[in-house]
PDB file of C-alpha atoms in Angstrom:
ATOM      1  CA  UNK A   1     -59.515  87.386  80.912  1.00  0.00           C
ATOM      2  CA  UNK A   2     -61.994  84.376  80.777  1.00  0.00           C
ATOM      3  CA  UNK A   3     -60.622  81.016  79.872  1.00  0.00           C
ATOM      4  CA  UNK A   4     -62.533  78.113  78.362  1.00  0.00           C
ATOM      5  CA  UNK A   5     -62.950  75.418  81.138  1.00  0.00           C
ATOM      6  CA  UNK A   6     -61.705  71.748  79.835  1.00  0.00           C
ATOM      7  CA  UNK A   7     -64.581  69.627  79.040  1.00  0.00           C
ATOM      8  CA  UNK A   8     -63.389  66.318  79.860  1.00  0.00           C
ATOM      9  CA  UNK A   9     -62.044  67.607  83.669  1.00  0.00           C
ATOM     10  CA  UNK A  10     -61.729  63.945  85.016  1.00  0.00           C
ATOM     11  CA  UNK A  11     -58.446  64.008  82.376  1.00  0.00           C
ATOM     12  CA  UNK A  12     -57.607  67.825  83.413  1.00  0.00           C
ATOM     13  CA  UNK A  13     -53.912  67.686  85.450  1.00  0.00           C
ATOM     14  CA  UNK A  14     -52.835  69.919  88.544  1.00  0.00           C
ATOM     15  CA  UNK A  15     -51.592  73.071  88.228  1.00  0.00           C
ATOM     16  CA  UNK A  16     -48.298  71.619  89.964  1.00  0.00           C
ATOM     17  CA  UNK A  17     -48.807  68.705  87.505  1.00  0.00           C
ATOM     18  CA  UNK A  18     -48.365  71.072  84.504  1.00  0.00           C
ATOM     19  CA  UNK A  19     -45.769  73.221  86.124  1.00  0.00           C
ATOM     20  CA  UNK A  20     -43.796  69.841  87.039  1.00  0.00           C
ATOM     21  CA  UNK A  21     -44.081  69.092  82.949  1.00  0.00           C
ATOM     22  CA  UNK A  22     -42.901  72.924  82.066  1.00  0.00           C
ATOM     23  CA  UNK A  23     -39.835  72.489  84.272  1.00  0.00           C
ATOM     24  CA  UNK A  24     -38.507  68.902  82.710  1.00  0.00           C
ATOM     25  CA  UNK A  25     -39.477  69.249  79.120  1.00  0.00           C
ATOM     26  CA  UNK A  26     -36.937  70.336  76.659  1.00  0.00           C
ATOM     27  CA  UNK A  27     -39.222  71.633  74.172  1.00  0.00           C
ATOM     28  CA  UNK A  28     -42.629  72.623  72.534  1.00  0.00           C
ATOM     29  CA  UNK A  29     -44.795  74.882  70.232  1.00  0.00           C
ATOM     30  CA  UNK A  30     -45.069  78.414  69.897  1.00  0.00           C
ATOM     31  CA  UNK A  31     -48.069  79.741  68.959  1.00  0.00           C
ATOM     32  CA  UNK A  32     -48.186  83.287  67.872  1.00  0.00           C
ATOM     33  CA  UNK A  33     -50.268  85.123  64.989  1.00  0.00           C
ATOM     34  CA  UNK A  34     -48.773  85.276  61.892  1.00  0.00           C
ATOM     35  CA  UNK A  35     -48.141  87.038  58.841  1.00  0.00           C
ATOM     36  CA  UNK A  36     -52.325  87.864  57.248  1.00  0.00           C
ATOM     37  CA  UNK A  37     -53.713  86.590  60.423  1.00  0.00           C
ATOM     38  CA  UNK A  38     -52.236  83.018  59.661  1.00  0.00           C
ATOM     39  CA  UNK A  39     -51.626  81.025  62.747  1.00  0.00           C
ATOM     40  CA  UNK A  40     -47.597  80.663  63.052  1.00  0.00           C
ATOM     41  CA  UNK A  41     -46.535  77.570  65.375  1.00  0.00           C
ATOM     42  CA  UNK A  42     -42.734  77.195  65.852  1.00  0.00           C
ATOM     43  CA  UNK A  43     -41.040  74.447  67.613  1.00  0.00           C
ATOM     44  CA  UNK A  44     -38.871  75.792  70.222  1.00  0.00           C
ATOM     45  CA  UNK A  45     -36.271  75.229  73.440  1.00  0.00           C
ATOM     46  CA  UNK A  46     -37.637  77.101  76.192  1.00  0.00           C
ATOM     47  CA  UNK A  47     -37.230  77.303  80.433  1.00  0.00           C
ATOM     48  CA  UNK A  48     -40.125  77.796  82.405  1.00  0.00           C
ATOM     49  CA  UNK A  49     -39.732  79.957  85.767  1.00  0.00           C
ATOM     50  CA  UNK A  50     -41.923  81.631  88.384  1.00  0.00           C
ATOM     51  CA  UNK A  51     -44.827  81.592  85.891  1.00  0.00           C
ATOM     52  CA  UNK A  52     -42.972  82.439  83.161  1.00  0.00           C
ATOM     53  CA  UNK A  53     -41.740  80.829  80.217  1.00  0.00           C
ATOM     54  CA  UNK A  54     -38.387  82.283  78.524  1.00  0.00           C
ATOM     55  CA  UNK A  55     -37.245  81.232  74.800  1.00  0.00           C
ATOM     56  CA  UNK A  56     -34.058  82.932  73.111  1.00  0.00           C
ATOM     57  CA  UNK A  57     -34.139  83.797  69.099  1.00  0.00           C
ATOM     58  CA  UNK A  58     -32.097  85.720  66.751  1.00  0.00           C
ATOM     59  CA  UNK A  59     -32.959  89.512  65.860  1.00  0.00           C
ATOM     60  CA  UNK A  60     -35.192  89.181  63.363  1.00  0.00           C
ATOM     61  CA  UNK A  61     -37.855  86.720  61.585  1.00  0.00           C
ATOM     62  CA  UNK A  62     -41.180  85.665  61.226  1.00  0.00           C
ATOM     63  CA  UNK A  63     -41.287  84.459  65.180  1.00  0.00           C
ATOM     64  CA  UNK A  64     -40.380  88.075  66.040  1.00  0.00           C
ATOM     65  CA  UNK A  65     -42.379  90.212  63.621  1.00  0.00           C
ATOM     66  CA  UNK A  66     -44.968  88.096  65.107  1.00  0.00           C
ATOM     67  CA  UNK A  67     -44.674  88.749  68.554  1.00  0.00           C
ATOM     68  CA  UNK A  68     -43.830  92.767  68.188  1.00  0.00           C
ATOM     69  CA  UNK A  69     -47.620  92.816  66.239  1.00  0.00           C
ATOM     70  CA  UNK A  70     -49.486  90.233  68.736  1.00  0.00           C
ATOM     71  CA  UNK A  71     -49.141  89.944  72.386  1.00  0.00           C
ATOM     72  CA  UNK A  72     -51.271  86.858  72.551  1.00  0.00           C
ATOM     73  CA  UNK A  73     -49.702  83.443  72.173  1.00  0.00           C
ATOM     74  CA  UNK A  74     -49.828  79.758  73.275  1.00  0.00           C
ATOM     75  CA  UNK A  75     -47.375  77.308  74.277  1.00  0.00           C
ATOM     76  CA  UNK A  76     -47.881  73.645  74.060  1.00  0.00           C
ATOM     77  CA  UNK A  77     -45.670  70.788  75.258  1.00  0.00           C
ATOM     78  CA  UNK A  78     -46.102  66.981  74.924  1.00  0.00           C
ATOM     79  CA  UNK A  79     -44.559  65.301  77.825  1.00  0.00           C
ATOM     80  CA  UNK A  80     -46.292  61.787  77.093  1.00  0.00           C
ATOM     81  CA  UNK A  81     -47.415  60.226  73.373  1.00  0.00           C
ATOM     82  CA  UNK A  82     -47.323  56.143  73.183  1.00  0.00           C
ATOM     83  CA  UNK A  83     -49.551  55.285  69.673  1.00  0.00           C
ATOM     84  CA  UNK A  84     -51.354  52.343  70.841  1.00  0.00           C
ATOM     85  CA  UNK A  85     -52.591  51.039  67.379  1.00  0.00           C
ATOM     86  CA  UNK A  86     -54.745  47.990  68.778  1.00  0.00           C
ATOM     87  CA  UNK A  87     -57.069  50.717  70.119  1.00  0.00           C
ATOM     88  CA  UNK A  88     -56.840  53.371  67.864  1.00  0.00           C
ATOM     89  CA  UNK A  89     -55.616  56.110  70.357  1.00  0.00           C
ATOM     90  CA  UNK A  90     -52.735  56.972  71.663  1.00  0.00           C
ATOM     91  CA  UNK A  91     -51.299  57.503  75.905  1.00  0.00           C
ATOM     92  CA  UNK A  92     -50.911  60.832  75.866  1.00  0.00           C
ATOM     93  CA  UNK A  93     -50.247  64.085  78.496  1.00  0.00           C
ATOM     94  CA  UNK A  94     -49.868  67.345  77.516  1.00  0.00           C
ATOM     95  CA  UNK A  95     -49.712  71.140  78.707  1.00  0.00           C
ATOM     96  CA  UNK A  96     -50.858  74.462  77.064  1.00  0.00           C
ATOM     97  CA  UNK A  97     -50.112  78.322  78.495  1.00  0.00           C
ATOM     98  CA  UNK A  98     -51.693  81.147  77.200  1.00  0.00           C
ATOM     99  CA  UNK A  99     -50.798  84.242  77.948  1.00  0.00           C
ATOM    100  CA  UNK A 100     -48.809  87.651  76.829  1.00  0.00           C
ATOM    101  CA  UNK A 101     -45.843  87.414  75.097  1.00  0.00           C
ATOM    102  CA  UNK A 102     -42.867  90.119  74.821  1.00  0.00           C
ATOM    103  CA  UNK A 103     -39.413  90.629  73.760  1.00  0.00           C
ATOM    104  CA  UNK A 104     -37.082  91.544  76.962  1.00  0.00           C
ATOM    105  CA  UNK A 105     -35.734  95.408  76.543  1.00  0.00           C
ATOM    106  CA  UNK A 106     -33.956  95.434  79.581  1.00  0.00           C
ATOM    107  CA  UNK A 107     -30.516  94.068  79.255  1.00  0.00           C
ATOM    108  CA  UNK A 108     -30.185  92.567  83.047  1.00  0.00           C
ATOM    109  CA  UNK A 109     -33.112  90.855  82.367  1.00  0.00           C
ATOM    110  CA  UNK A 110     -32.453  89.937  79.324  1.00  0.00           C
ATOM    111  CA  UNK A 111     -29.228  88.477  80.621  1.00  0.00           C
ATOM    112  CA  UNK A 112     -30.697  87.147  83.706  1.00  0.00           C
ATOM    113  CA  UNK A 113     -33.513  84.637  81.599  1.00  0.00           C
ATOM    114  CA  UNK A 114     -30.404  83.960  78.984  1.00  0.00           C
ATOM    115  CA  UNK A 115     -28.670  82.673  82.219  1.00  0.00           C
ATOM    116  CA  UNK A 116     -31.385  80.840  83.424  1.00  0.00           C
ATOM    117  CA  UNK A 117     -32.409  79.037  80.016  1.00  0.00           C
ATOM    118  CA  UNK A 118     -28.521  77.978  79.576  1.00  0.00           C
ATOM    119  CA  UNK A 119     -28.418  76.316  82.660  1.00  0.00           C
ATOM    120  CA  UNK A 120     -31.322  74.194  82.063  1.00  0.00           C
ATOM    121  CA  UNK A 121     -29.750  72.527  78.852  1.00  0.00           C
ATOM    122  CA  UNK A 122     -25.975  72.681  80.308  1.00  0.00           C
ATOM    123  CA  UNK A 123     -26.129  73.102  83.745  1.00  0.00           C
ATOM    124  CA  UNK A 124     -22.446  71.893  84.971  1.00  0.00           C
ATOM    125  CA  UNK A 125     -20.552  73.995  82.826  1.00  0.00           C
ATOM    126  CA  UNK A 126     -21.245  77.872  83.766  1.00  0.00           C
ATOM    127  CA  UNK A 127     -17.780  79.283  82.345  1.00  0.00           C
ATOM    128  CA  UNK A 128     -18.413  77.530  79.197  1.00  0.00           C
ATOM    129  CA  UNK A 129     -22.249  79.217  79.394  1.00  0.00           C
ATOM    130  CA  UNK A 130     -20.694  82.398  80.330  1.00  0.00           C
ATOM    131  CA  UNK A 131     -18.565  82.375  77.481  1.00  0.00           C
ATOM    132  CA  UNK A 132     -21.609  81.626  75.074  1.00  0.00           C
ATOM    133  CA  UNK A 133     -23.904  83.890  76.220  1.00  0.00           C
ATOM    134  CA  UNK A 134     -20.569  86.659  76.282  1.00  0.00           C
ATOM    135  CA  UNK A 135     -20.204  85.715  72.511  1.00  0.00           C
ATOM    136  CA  UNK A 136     -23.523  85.977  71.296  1.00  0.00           C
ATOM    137  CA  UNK A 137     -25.494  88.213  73.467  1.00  0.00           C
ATOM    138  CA  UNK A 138     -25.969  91.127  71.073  1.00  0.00           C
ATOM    139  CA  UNK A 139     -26.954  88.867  68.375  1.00  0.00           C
ATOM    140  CA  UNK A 140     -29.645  87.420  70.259  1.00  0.00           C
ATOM    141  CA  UNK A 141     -32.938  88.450  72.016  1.00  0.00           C
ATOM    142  CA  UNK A 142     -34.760  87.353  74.471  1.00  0.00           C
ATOM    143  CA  UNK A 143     -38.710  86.092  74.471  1.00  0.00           C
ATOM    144  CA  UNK A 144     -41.008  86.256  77.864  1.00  0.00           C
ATOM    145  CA  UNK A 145     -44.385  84.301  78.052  1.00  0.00           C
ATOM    146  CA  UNK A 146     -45.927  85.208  81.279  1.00  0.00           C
ATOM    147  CA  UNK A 147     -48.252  82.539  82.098  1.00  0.00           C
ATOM    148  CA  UNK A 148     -52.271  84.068  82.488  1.00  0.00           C
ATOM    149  CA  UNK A 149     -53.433  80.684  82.184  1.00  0.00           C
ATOM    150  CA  UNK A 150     -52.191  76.777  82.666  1.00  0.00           C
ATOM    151  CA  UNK A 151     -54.073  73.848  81.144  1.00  0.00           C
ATOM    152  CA  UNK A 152     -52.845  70.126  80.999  1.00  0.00           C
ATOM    153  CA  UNK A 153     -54.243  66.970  80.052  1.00  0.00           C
ATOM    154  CA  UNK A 154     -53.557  62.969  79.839  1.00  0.00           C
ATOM    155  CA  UNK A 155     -55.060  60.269  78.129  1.00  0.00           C
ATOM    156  CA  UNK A 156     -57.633  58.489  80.213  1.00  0.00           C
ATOM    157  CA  UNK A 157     -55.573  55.474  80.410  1.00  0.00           C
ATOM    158  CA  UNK A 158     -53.077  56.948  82.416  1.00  0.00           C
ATOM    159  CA  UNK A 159     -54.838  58.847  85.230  1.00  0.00           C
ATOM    160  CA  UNK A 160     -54.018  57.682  88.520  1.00  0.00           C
ATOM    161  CA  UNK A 161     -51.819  55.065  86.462  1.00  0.00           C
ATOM    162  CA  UNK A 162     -47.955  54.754  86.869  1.00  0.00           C
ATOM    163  CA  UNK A 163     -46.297  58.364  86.874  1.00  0.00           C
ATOM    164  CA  UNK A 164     -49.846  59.456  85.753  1.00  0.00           C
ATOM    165  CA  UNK A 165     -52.271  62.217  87.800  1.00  0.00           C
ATOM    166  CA  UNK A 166     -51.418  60.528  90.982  1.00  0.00           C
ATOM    167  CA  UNK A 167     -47.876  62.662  91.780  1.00  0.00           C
TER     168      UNK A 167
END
């Protein structure tokens, strides 16, 4: 599948960039087709890994009626976004993925991206996450984004500034 190309590509981050951004942000947007073709955009924890991105949820909802109708979605984090009102902008830096989206059938996997999203958000206490996970694992499902395509972008200001474009 064809991808637009960004327009302003002097902003456009690295790949590694973006992936850097995936890997320390704590959350973002969904971005799945909704109920009569409405766009449906969720805020959501997530853990990005290998060129994936895993989310959990509960059994049922709009976010999962959703994604068992669509395959396409969008993810979008906001790593960077300092209003600067003197000049009417704001500093920001930003990453989107697009790609396929799917509920996880099999249960080792399913346990496997459970695992690996717990540890992000509590990663010293694995019998505590063990016990969680133990607790609630039938009540939950699992969510896979696997990354087709990897976009990111910064204000600007900020390239080859202070923790800008210049990692």
């Amino acid at each position: 599948m064809n991808f637009r190309e960004m327009r302003r590509k002097r902003q456009q981050l690295t790949k590694e960039r973006c992936i850097e951004i995936l890997k320390n942000a704590t959350s973002g947007t969904l971005a799945l087709l909704g109920d009569n073709g409405y766009p449906y955009a969720v805020p959501i924890s997530f853990v990005y890994s290998n060129g994936k991105l895993f989310f959990h949820s509960a059994l049922s909802g709009h976010k999962i009626d959703a994604i068992r109708n669509h395959d396409k979605a969008s993810f979008c984090v906001t790593e960077r976004d300092d209003v600067q009102p003197e000049k009417f902008t704001t500093f920001f830096r930003s990453v989107i993925a697009f790609g396929k989206i799917h509920i996880i059938e099999s249960s080792s996997e399913k346990l496997k991206a459970a695992y690996t999203l717990g540890i992000k958000y509590n990663p010293n206490d694995e019998i505590g996450l063990h016990r969680e996970i133990d607790k609630g694992f039938t009540h939950m499902l699992m969510i896979c984004l696997d990354i087709e395509h990897l976009t990111g972008k910064e204000a600007i200001e900020l390239i080859a500034g202070p923790s800008g474009n210049d990692c």
